[in-house]
Amino acid sequence: MNPAFAGMGPSLECNAMPDRCRIAYVDGPRLRRAFLAACAHARAFKAELNRINVFPVPDGDTGTNLALTLDAIAGDLAASRERRVDRVAARVARSAVMGARGNCGMMLSQFLIGFASGLEGRARASADEFGAALVEGSRSLDAAVEKPVEGTILTVVRDSASAATGGVDGEGNGGEAVDFTDLMARLFDAARDSLERTPDLLPVLAQAGVVDAGAKGFVQMVEGVVGLIEHGDAAASAQAIAASARDTDPDRPEWSPIGAMDHPLGQGTRRYCTEILVEGPDLPSEKTVRAALAEGSEELLVIRSGEILKIHLHTDHPREAIDYCGTLGTVAAHKAEEMFAQFEAARGAVEGAVRRPVGVLVDSGSDLPDAVMRAHGIHMVPLLLIDGDRTLRDRIDVSAEEFHARLDGGGPLPTTSQPPPGQFRDAFQKASGDSEVVVAILVASSLSGIFRSAEHGAQLAPELDVRLVDSRAASILIGLLALKAAELAESGMPPAEIVAEVERIRGQSGIAFTVRNLDRLIASGRLSHFAGWLGGLLDLKPVLALGPDGTIRALGKARGSRRVRKLLVDRVLAEIPEGAGKVRFGIVHAEAPDVVAPVRARLEAHYPGAEVLVSPITPVIATHLGAGAWGVGYMVED
C-alpha cells in the first residue's frame, strides 16, 4: 500500500501488478499531502524558473514569486487538520490569494479558486469529480484574464485539465472514470506536452530558446504529486525531488537568456509592477475593479476570495491604484516594484541564478503583518520561546492569537531566547538565494543579544553580502523600517544607500507602548515589585517609549484605560517633528482589539491618508508585556 495515501481503508486496491495500487478517492488529508508535495517540488526549481523568465517582462522573478505563493499555501496547510476535501481546497485557494506574487502567482490563485469551487459540497472526490474540478479551475482562469496570451500557464492549465478528464463537454460531463494514479499520469503527460509547445505559441519564448516559466512551475507542481504517488513516503519523495532539481544536462547554458533580451520599457510598457491586497465585508466585483483600473494599466488581474481582493497590474502611477483600492476596504498590503531596475539586475546575471539586487530580512519581533511580508518577499528569522522542555519558534510553531489566549489563561509562561548564530547563518543563506545583498534589520542591541548573535552568524558565512542594521527599535517600529527598506530595494536603490536612509529615518521615528497590568513586566525584571504593587493599587499604567538610541524611557502614567489611551496618542503626536511630511503608523496589541479603532481614528485625523498597519504583538514580546498591552509605532519619512 502506498504510504502517502495509507490509512484510508478500502479505497486502495492493488491489482495483479505488485507496484500498482488504485486510489479511488481523495479526501482532505490526501489533498493536503498532495499540495504539500506539489509546493515542495516546484519550489526546488525556483532558480531555474527565474533564469528562463522572459515573459511578460524579462525580469527574472517568476521562480521567486511562485515560491512565495507556494510558501503561503504550504505554511497554511501545515496547521490544517481538515477531513473534507472541499475545506482543504478552499483553504488552499484563500492562502494562495493572500500570498500571490506576480503574474504566475495570481493566475495560479485564480485557478485554485475555480478548483475549490468545483469541489464545494464534497467531503471527498472521485477521480472524475476531481477532474471536473480541474476543468472548473481552468475555466475560472480563462474568464479572469481579459487579454489572454497563449503559450503561458493559461494554456498549460487548460490542456492539462482537459486531458485529465479525457475531454469534458460544455456541461462539464464526459471522460471515462479513472483512478487517481491514472488521472495524475494523464495530467502530467499532457502538462509536459503542452509546456513543450509554448515556444510555438509565443514567439518571445522561441527567440530566447526557453519554455514559459510560469507554465513550467505549474508542471513541476504536478510532477511533485506524481512523485508522491510513486515514492510514497516523504523521504523517498524528497530524494527524488533533489535529484530532479539538479541539472545534469551538460548542454544546458549556464547563462540566463534574459541577458540577450531587450526590455520593452519605452515601447508602451508600464514601469511599476504593483500588487494590492484589500480586505473588507462589502468588496465590489472583480469586473468593477478591473473597469476602474483598466485605463493606463497592463497585465491587470483581479481575484477575489470571500472578503479578500488581490490586484496585480503594471502601471506608471501605482499610488493612484493604491488610493483607489483604499476606497474599497482596508489595504492590508501593497507593493510597487520598479521593473526596469529588476530587468537590469537580471540582465547582469551571467549565470543561471538570477537574483534581485537587495533582499530584506527581519527577526520575528518586528510584528510586521504576514500579508506585508509576503507582498514584499521579506525574510524572517524566528526568535525562540522555551516552554518547559520544548523550544518553540516565534510565529511559526506558535501564533500570536494562540499565545494571547494562553496569556489570558494564567499560569507559567515560556521564557525567551535569541536564535543561535547558526540559525542566523541559515537564514542569511536562504535570503541570499533570492538576493545579491541581504539587509537585515534587527531588534535594538540595547534590548537583546539578538544583534550580536546575528553578527556571529554573518561571520559564519563570509561569502555572503549581509548588511546588519541595528534598528534601535522593537516591535512594529522594526517592521515599519523593514517595509521602507523593501520599498527602497524595489525602487532600485543600492544597498548602502538603503542602510543610510533607514538609519536616517530611525532617528526621527519611535514607538510608545503601555500594559494592562504590570505582572509580566515585574516577572521580566523590567519593573520593581514595589513599583508594580503601587501601580496596581492606584490603577496607574505607565506609558513608555524607545528613544532614538534604543533605550526605554517613561513618557508618563495615567489612571484608567481611556486616560492612558489619550496620553499615549498625545505623546506620540507630540514626538513627531513639526512639519513632518509623510508619516506611517503601526498599532500592535495583545488581546486589546478595542483600542485599535479609536487610536486609528485619532492618528488619521491628524495625518489624513496616512498608512496605518495593525498587527497582534508577537509571542516573544507578549510574554514580557502580558495581555492587554498595546503600542503605537510611527515612522517619519520626510
XYZ file of C-alpha atoms in Angstrom:
638
model
C 0.000 0.000 0.000
C 1.256 3.470 -0.861
C 2.171 5.124 2.468
C 1.303 8.549 1.104
C -2.340 7.527 0.920
C -2.400 4.948 3.705
C -4.995 4.721 6.409
C -7.952 5.129 4.070
C -9.287 1.575 4.153
C -10.848 0.030 1.051
C -10.183 2.976 -1.210
C -6.891 1.378 -2.272
C -6.929 -1.833 -4.258
C -3.743 -3.419 -5.566
C -4.146 -5.308 -8.832
C -2.037 -8.135 -10.240
C 0.883 -5.780 -10.710
C 2.653 -5.626 -7.321
C 3.594 -1.955 -7.643
C 0.216 -0.762 -8.865
C -2.458 0.424 -6.417
C -5.751 2.022 -7.289
C -6.556 5.250 -5.455
C -10.318 5.563 -5.615
C -10.872 8.959 -3.988
C -9.226 11.986 -2.455
C -10.326 13.454 0.877
C -8.973 16.338 2.942
C -5.801 14.717 4.327
C -4.868 13.293 0.913
C -5.367 16.622 -0.837
C -3.306 18.319 1.858
C -0.399 15.895 1.327
C -0.664 16.289 -2.431
C -0.434 20.082 -2.256
C 2.441 19.980 0.219
C 4.340 17.708 -2.194
C 3.472 19.971 -5.129
C 4.690 23.070 -3.288
C 7.943 21.484 -2.119
C 8.776 20.103 -5.549
C 8.037 23.255 -7.536
C 9.913 25.409 -5.044
C 13.076 23.393 -5.723
C 13.093 24.822 -9.260
C 12.992 28.474 -8.190
C 16.385 29.414 -9.624
C 15.688 27.721 -12.956
C 12.319 29.449 -13.299
C 13.979 32.796 -12.602
C 16.626 32.016 -15.229
C 14.124 31.405 -18.035
C 11.656 34.168 -17.103
C 11.431 36.291 -20.261
C 7.663 36.910 -20.432
C 5.713 39.129 -19.894
C 8.721 41.116 -18.652
C 12.261 39.657 -18.684
C 12.994 40.448 -15.044
C 13.935 37.034 -13.652
C 11.459 36.822 -10.778
C 8.907 34.157 -11.738
C 10.613 31.486 -9.627
C 10.798 33.780 -6.616
C 7.189 34.896 -6.996
C 5.907 31.347 -7.400
C 7.970 30.167 -4.423
C 6.488 32.893 -2.216
C 2.978 31.973 -3.348
C 3.625 28.294 -2.638
C 5.166 29.123 0.740
C 1.890 30.795 1.712
C -0.055 27.680 0.720
C 2.301 25.245 2.449
C 2.515 27.362 5.593
C -1.257 27.421 5.937
C -1.652 23.714 5.194
C 0.937 22.775 7.808
C -1.594 23.537 10.549
C -4.627 22.073 8.755
C -6.399 19.009 10.109
C -9.475 19.270 7.895
C -11.033 15.973 6.820
C -13.208 17.287 3.977
C -11.688 17.771 0.548
C -13.728 20.930 -0.142
C -12.475 22.633 3.009
C -8.850 21.867 2.229
C -9.323 23.130 -1.338
C -10.938 26.333 -0.043
C -8.065 26.811 2.391
C -5.526 26.343 -0.382
C -7.316 28.897 -2.564
C -7.536 31.502 0.179
C -3.897 31.160 1.237
C -2.834 31.349 -2.410
C -4.720 34.624 -2.843
C -3.195 36.036 0.343
C 0.308 35.083 -0.753
C 0.011 35.530 -4.528
C 3.007 37.262 -6.120
C 3.465 38.190 -9.750
C 1.510 37.098 -12.799
C 2.145 33.406 -12.199
C 1.060 33.553 -8.560
C -2.096 35.462 -9.444
C -3.021 33.058 -12.253
C -2.362 30.028 -10.075
C -4.557 31.552 -7.364
C -7.422 32.168 -9.780
C -7.176 28.573 -10.993
C -7.287 27.343 -7.401
C -10.360 29.466 -6.645
C -12.209 27.769 -9.504
C -10.850 24.368 -8.496
C -12.118 24.860 -4.936
C -15.496 25.940 -6.270
C -15.664 22.721 -8.282
C -15.201 20.661 -5.116
C -17.647 22.643 -2.983
C -20.018 20.441 -1.002
C -17.853 17.324 -1.255
C -16.316 15.511 1.692
C -14.239 13.509 -0.776
C -13.909 13.373 -4.550
C -13.628 10.585 -7.082
C -11.190 10.854 -9.965
C -13.967 12.035 -12.296
C -15.139 14.643 -9.797
C -11.583 15.802 -9.234
C -11.029 16.112 -12.982
C -14.215 18.153 -13.345
C -12.935 20.490 -10.612
C -9.700 20.954 -12.572
C -11.765 21.975 -15.593
C -13.709 24.419 -13.406
C -10.402 25.912 -12.280
C -9.225 26.286 -15.870
C -12.468 27.981 -16.886
C -12.222 30.325 -13.925
C -8.728 31.326 -15.004
C -9.747 31.837 -18.636
C -12.642 34.069 -17.564
C -10.434 36.217 -15.314
C -7.898 37.190 -17.997
C -9.227 39.924 -20.270
C -6.363 39.736 -22.760
C -5.244 36.101 -22.716
C -1.873 35.197 -24.190
C -1.455 31.602 -25.321
C 1.789 29.795 -24.626
C 1.648 30.627 -20.921
C 0.373 28.916 -17.772
C -3.106 29.668 -19.106
C -2.607 27.236 -21.989
C -0.915 24.504 -19.982
C -3.585 24.539 -17.280
C -6.333 24.263 -19.900
C -4.642 21.433 -21.804
C -3.881 19.538 -18.603
C -7.392 19.820 -17.207
C -8.931 18.707 -20.483
C -6.665 15.671 -20.739
C -7.272 14.716 -17.120
C -10.958 14.263 -17.841
C -10.498 12.585 -21.187
C -12.179 15.578 -22.793
C -15.083 17.211 -20.984
C -18.102 18.610 -22.766
C -19.655 22.023 -22.336
C -21.724 20.813 -19.395
C -18.693 19.534 -17.520
C -19.555 15.908 -18.259
C -17.700 13.157 -20.053
C -14.419 11.409 -19.675
C -14.082 7.833 -18.541
C -13.782 7.313 -14.799
C -10.186 6.574 -13.802
C -8.349 6.176 -10.520
C -6.014 8.885 -9.270
C -2.810 7.181 -10.327
C -4.046 7.109 -13.918
C -5.502 10.602 -13.662
C -2.270 12.182 -12.429
C -0.212 10.308 -15.037
C -2.541 11.564 -17.769
C -2.441 15.074 -16.335
C 1.356 15.077 -16.117
C 1.858 13.807 -19.673
C -0.494 16.449 -21.051
C 1.134 19.190 -18.980
C 4.628 18.317 -20.227
C 3.485 18.111 -23.837
C 1.700 21.448 -23.569
C 4.738 23.044 -21.934
C 6.979 21.925 -24.788
C 4.627 23.641 -27.240
C 4.695 27.032 -25.503
C 7.536 28.396 -27.712
C 5.428 27.573 -30.783
C 2.646 29.787 -29.446
C 4.687 32.659 -28.014
C 7.489 33.990 -30.260
C 9.439 35.627 -27.429
C 9.966 32.176 -25.901
C 11.240 30.763 -29.175
C 13.584 33.730 -29.527
C 15.047 33.069 -26.080
C 15.094 29.290 -26.518
C 13.039 28.608 -23.398
C 9.591 27.450 -22.337
C 7.271 29.674 -20.329
C 8.494 29.973 -16.735
C 5.075 30.179 -15.073
C 3.811 27.209 -17.063
C 6.893 25.210 -16.105
C 6.216 25.996 -12.459
C 2.729 24.516 -12.805
C 4.166 21.390 -14.442
C 6.621 20.990 -11.547
C 3.705 21.130 -9.122
C 2.016 18.282 -10.984
C 5.279 16.354 -11.035
C 5.526 16.746 -7.262
C 2.181 14.997 -6.806
C 3.153 12.232 -9.235
C 6.384 11.775 -7.284
C 4.466 11.460 -4.043
C 2.239 8.750 -5.532
C 5.234 6.867 -6.956
C 7.567 7.115 -3.967
C 5.008 7.141 -1.180
C 6.985 8.280 1.835
C 8.271 11.801 2.306
C 11.959 10.835 2.484
C 11.979 8.966 -0.823
C 9.971 11.712 -2.469
C 12.389 14.349 -1.160
C 15.350 12.439 -2.607
C 13.610 12.241 -5.966
C 12.878 15.959 -5.835
C 16.504 16.785 -5.094
C 17.721 14.546 -7.915
C 15.219 16.023 -10.348
C 16.106 19.595 -9.408
C 19.803 19.018 -10.073
C 20.711 19.873 -13.617
C 22.695 17.045 -15.168
C 22.474 18.215 -18.771
C 25.955 19.353 -19.862
C 24.471 21.190 -22.827
C 22.324 23.453 -20.669
C 23.699 27.012 -20.789
C 24.929 28.473 -17.518
C 23.739 31.923 -18.513
C 20.310 33.439 -18.457
C 18.654 34.292 -21.797
C 17.453 37.484 -20.130
C 20.865 38.990 -20.830
C 20.176 38.976 -24.551
C 16.659 40.385 -24.255
C 15.558 43.919 -24.987
C 13.452 45.403 -22.242
C 10.066 46.570 -23.545
C 10.114 49.757 -21.468
C 9.930 52.696 -23.802
C 7.634 50.722 -26.086
C 4.461 51.374 -24.122
C 5.158 49.031 -21.227
C 4.348 50.414 -17.782
C 7.107 50.834 -15.246
C 5.866 49.537 -11.881
C 4.677 46.031 -11.054
C 2.031 46.859 -8.472
C 0.167 44.475 -6.177
C -2.519 45.389 -3.651
C -4.312 43.257 -1.057
C -7.679 44.626 0.104
C -9.840 43.261 2.914
C -13.438 44.168 3.679
C -17.012 42.902 4.030
C -18.557 44.753 1.068
C -15.998 44.467 -1.696
C -17.060 45.156 -5.290
C -16.930 42.542 -8.019
C -13.749 41.763 -9.892
C -15.346 43.218 -13.031
C -15.986 46.562 -11.309
C -12.405 46.807 -10.075
C -10.986 45.842 -13.471
C -13.046 48.550 -15.154
C -11.853 51.172 -12.662
C -8.167 50.290 -13.084
C -8.072 49.350 -16.764
C -7.064 52.740 -18.140
C -3.303 53.167 -18.139
C -2.569 49.666 -16.870
C -1.256 46.402 -18.296
C -1.198 42.800 -17.051
C -4.257 43.628 -14.929
C -5.563 40.734 -12.846
C -8.181 40.984 -10.106
C -9.071 37.964 -7.971
C -11.447 37.642 -5.060
C -11.874 35.065 -2.321
C -14.597 35.955 0.179
C -13.672 39.210 1.883
C -10.285 39.459 0.151
C -9.368 41.166 -3.117
C -5.941 40.851 -4.722
C -4.994 43.164 -7.579
C -1.967 42.910 -9.861
C -1.168 45.470 -12.542
C 1.666 47.190 -14.347
C 1.278 50.954 -14.162
C 3.186 54.218 -14.198
C 1.084 55.537 -11.315
C 0.956 52.950 -8.503
C -0.121 55.478 -5.876
C -3.336 56.180 -7.764
C -4.183 52.471 -7.857
C -3.423 52.061 -4.146
C -5.530 55.093 -3.234
C -8.455 53.756 -5.272
C -8.230 50.401 -3.519
C -8.288 52.235 -0.199
C -11.831 53.348 -1.034
C -12.935 49.711 -1.356
C -11.809 48.435 2.029
C -8.686 48.136 4.154
C -5.449 47.961 2.170
C -3.699 45.201 4.108
C -0.566 45.229 1.944
C 0.767 46.768 -1.229
C 3.983 46.967 -3.194
C 5.218 48.744 -6.306
C 8.351 47.242 -7.838
C 10.363 49.136 -10.419
C 10.600 46.645 -13.286
C 13.398 48.390 -15.166
C 15.680 48.015 -12.126
C 14.680 44.346 -11.902
C 15.454 43.825 -15.565
C 18.867 45.472 -15.322
C 19.752 43.278 -12.339
C 18.573 40.130 -14.107
C 20.364 41.112 -17.300
C 23.593 41.488 -15.377
C 23.420 37.908 -14.123
C 25.885 35.857 -16.159
C 24.923 32.547 -14.573
C 21.672 30.685 -14.218
C 20.818 32.001 -10.755
C 19.024 35.274 -11.375
C 18.594 37.190 -8.122
C 17.215 40.582 -7.234
C 19.823 43.108 -6.072
C 18.663 43.574 -2.468
C 16.533 41.497 -0.107
C 15.330 42.398 3.379
C 15.348 40.224 6.497
C 13.882 40.861 9.961
C 13.519 38.975 13.212
C 10.053 37.870 14.310
C 9.970 40.634 16.908
C 9.269 43.082 14.088
C 5.486 42.479 14.387
C 5.189 43.065 10.644
C 1.877 41.602 9.373
C 2.238 38.391 7.375
C 0.469 39.940 4.380
C 3.026 42.757 4.236
C 5.992 40.393 4.497
C 4.588 38.200 1.734
C 3.865 41.188 -0.501
C 7.480 42.336 -0.370
C 9.224 38.973 -0.014
C 10.704 39.929 3.357
C 12.504 37.053 5.094
C 12.082 36.389 8.823
C 14.254 34.777 11.494
C 12.041 33.422 14.288
C 13.008 34.240 17.847
C 12.662 31.405 20.350
C 10.439 30.596 23.318
C 11.461 27.948 25.846
C 8.346 26.188 27.128
C 9.444 23.517 29.575
C 11.435 21.018 27.536
C 10.158 22.399 24.217
C 11.693 25.110 22.058
C 9.082 26.982 20.029
C 9.827 29.179 17.042
C 8.052 32.501 17.381
C 5.264 32.988 14.773
C 5.948 29.537 13.285
C 5.314 26.945 15.998
C 3.002 29.267 17.933
C 0.907 32.107 16.525
C 0.168 35.401 18.229
C -3.512 34.508 18.572
C -2.740 31.145 20.198
C -0.281 32.721 22.593
C -2.577 35.599 23.541
C -5.246 33.085 24.571
C -2.661 31.473 26.815
C -1.853 34.852 28.370
C -5.459 35.186 29.475
C -5.416 31.691 30.951
C -2.803 32.468 33.598
C -0.135 30.039 34.732
C 3.561 29.924 33.862
C 4.645 31.325 30.522
C 7.639 30.442 28.346
C 10.921 32.250 28.645
C 12.524 33.804 25.581
C 15.791 33.086 23.830
C 17.725 34.535 20.937
C 18.418 32.410 17.845
C 21.928 30.924 17.831
C 24.437 32.162 15.224
C 23.908 29.033 13.123
C 20.230 29.841 12.735
C 21.095 33.323 11.509
C 23.648 31.863 9.105
C 20.993 29.560 7.668
C 18.554 32.455 7.325
C 21.151 34.604 5.568
C 21.925 31.763 3.172
C 18.249 31.282 2.362
C 17.714 35.001 1.787
C 20.836 35.124 -0.388
C 19.236 32.552 -2.648
C 16.869 35.339 -3.700
C 19.104 38.400 -3.407
C 22.659 39.510 -4.111
C 22.739 41.554 -0.887
C 20.755 40.977 2.307
C 19.849 43.952 4.505
C 18.939 42.600 7.957
C 17.036 44.996 10.234
C 17.023 43.616 13.766
C 15.834 44.408 17.283
C 17.811 47.007 19.242
C 21.144 45.726 20.503
C 20.455 47.618 23.748
C 17.460 45.346 24.439
C 18.773 41.911 23.499
C 21.745 39.844 22.409
C 19.996 39.084 19.106
C 22.077 41.564 17.141
C 25.318 40.100 18.460
C 24.165 36.593 17.527
C 23.388 37.851 14.015
C 26.895 39.313 13.754
C 28.367 35.920 14.619
C 26.003 34.280 12.125
C 27.205 36.564 9.349
C 30.809 35.713 10.235
C 29.971 32.028 9.699
C 29.086 32.810 6.064
C 31.780 35.248 4.861
C 30.919 34.521 1.223
C 27.561 36.296 1.659
C 26.992 40.045 1.462
C 24.942 40.770 4.591
C 24.385 44.320 5.867
C 23.266 44.331 9.518
C 21.213 47.277 10.755
C 20.717 47.878 14.479
C 17.174 49.237 14.392
C 17.463 50.679 17.908
C 13.817 49.670 17.966
C 11.380 46.905 18.805
C 8.043 45.571 17.627
C 6.228 47.361 14.822
C 8.861 50.110 14.512
C 11.290 47.458 13.233
C 8.544 46.361 10.859
C 7.972 49.869 9.526
C 11.699 50.354 8.919
C 11.934 46.981 7.157
C 8.940 47.854 4.995
C 10.641 51.084 3.962
C 13.855 49.201 3.188
C 11.936 46.749 0.993
C 10.267 49.597 -0.890
C 13.610 51.288 -1.468
C 15.038 47.998 -2.747
C 12.092 47.643 -5.124
C 12.806 51.134 -6.442
C 16.346 50.092 -7.379
C 18.251 51.923 -4.621
C 21.725 50.448 -3.880
C 22.154 48.639 -0.539
C 24.494 51.187 1.058
C 22.003 53.965 0.372
C 19.150 51.842 1.735
C 21.015 51.324 5.015
C 21.810 55.034 5.286
C 18.201 56.026 4.584
C 16.819 53.558 7.134
C 19.201 54.887 9.775
C 18.233 58.486 8.937
C 14.533 57.699 9.230
C 15.055 55.830 12.511
C 16.485 58.994 14.052
C 13.145 60.777 13.693
C 10.816 57.841 14.397
C 9.747 55.996 17.527
C 7.342 53.723 19.393
C 5.308 54.090 22.597
C 3.524 51.336 24.494
C 1.585 50.547 27.647
C 0.336 47.500 29.561
C -2.943 46.474 31.223
C -1.229 45.180 34.339
C 2.350 45.141 35.499
C 2.767 41.458 36.399
C 4.685 40.430 33.284
C 6.969 43.491 33.399
C 7.789 42.608 37.003
C 8.417 38.966 36.093
C 10.734 40.025 33.285
C 12.780 42.193 35.655
C 11.906 45.424 33.870
C 9.918 46.860 36.802
C 10.433 46.634 40.561
C 7.936 44.730 42.709
C 7.188 47.826 44.795
C 6.504 49.987 41.732
C 4.290 47.257 40.354
C 2.372 46.876 43.629
C 1.857 50.620 43.934
C 0.863 51.000 40.287
C -1.674 48.193 40.574
C -3.096 49.642 43.776
C -3.587 53.060 42.188
C -4.529 51.663 38.753
C -1.609 53.628 37.316
C -0.418 52.495 33.902
C 2.957 53.559 32.526
C 3.391 54.906 29.020
C 6.880 54.003 27.842
C 8.875 54.724 24.694
C 12.016 53.679 22.890
C 14.219 56.663 22.258
C 16.315 57.190 19.120
C 19.237 55.483 20.883
C 17.177 52.351 21.592
C 16.793 52.886 25.334
C 13.469 52.758 27.201
C 12.194 55.978 28.743
C 8.998 56.937 30.549
C 6.556 59.285 28.832
C 4.172 59.448 31.773
C 1.488 57.479 33.578
C -2.261 57.670 33.885
C -5.151 56.054 35.723
C -7.775 54.167 33.712
C -7.758 52.875 30.148
C -9.259 55.966 28.479
C -6.762 58.345 30.075
C -3.917 56.010 29.170
C -5.106 55.866 25.567
C -5.309 59.649 25.338
C -1.914 60.115 26.978
C -0.162 57.628 24.715
C -1.552 59.054 21.478
C -0.944 62.631 22.680
C 2.697 61.818 23.365
C 3.159 60.030 20.036
C 1.768 63.014 18.134
C 3.931 65.368 20.192
C 7.050 63.334 19.393
C 6.569 63.672 15.631
C 8.643 66.608 14.356
C 6.636 69.679 13.429
C 6.146 69.988 9.691
C 6.679 66.287 9.075
C 5.519 65.266 5.619
C 4.965 61.561 5.118
C 4.274 59.637 8.335
C 3.292 55.983 8.699
C 1.963 54.274 11.800
C 1.641 50.797 13.229
C -0.710 49.705 16.011
C 0.089 46.492 17.875
C -1.787 44.824 20.702
C -2.032 41.677 22.806
C -5.731 40.857 23.209
C -6.678 44.551 23.173
C -8.594 44.951 19.890
C -10.849 47.626 21.406
C -8.025 50.187 21.255
C -7.467 49.876 17.505
C -10.434 51.841 16.133
C -10.228 54.915 18.420
C -6.437 55.117 18.203
C -6.508 54.751 14.433
C -9.180 57.448 14.158
C -7.070 59.943 16.110
C -3.934 59.224 14.090
C -5.765 59.560 10.775
C -7.446 62.771 11.943
C -4.027 64.363 12.465
C -2.456 62.798 9.359
C -5.210 62.217 6.766
C -4.332 59.460 4.333
C -1.527 58.098 6.493
C -0.966 54.365 6.248
C -1.725 52.532 9.496
C -0.646 48.909 9.905
C -2.367 46.784 12.549
C -0.839 43.609 13.955
C -1.000 41.377 17.033
C 2.035 41.541 19.295
C 4.226 38.542 18.583
C 4.522 35.894 21.345
C 8.148 36.603 22.196
C 7.250 40.221 23.069
C 3.803 39.466 24.510
C 5.313 37.146 27.109
C 7.098 40.188 28.609
C 4.182 42.631 28.338
C 1.159 40.470 29.124
C -2.432 40.502 27.910
C -3.879 43.944 27.256
C -0.585 45.536 26.233
C -0.622 47.756 23.159
C 1.511 50.315 21.411
C 1.895 52.713 18.506
C 4.929 52.962 16.263
C 5.482 55.925 13.966
C 7.887 56.362 11.071
C 8.644 59.861 9.783
C 9.940 59.610 6.227
C 10.009 63.287 5.192
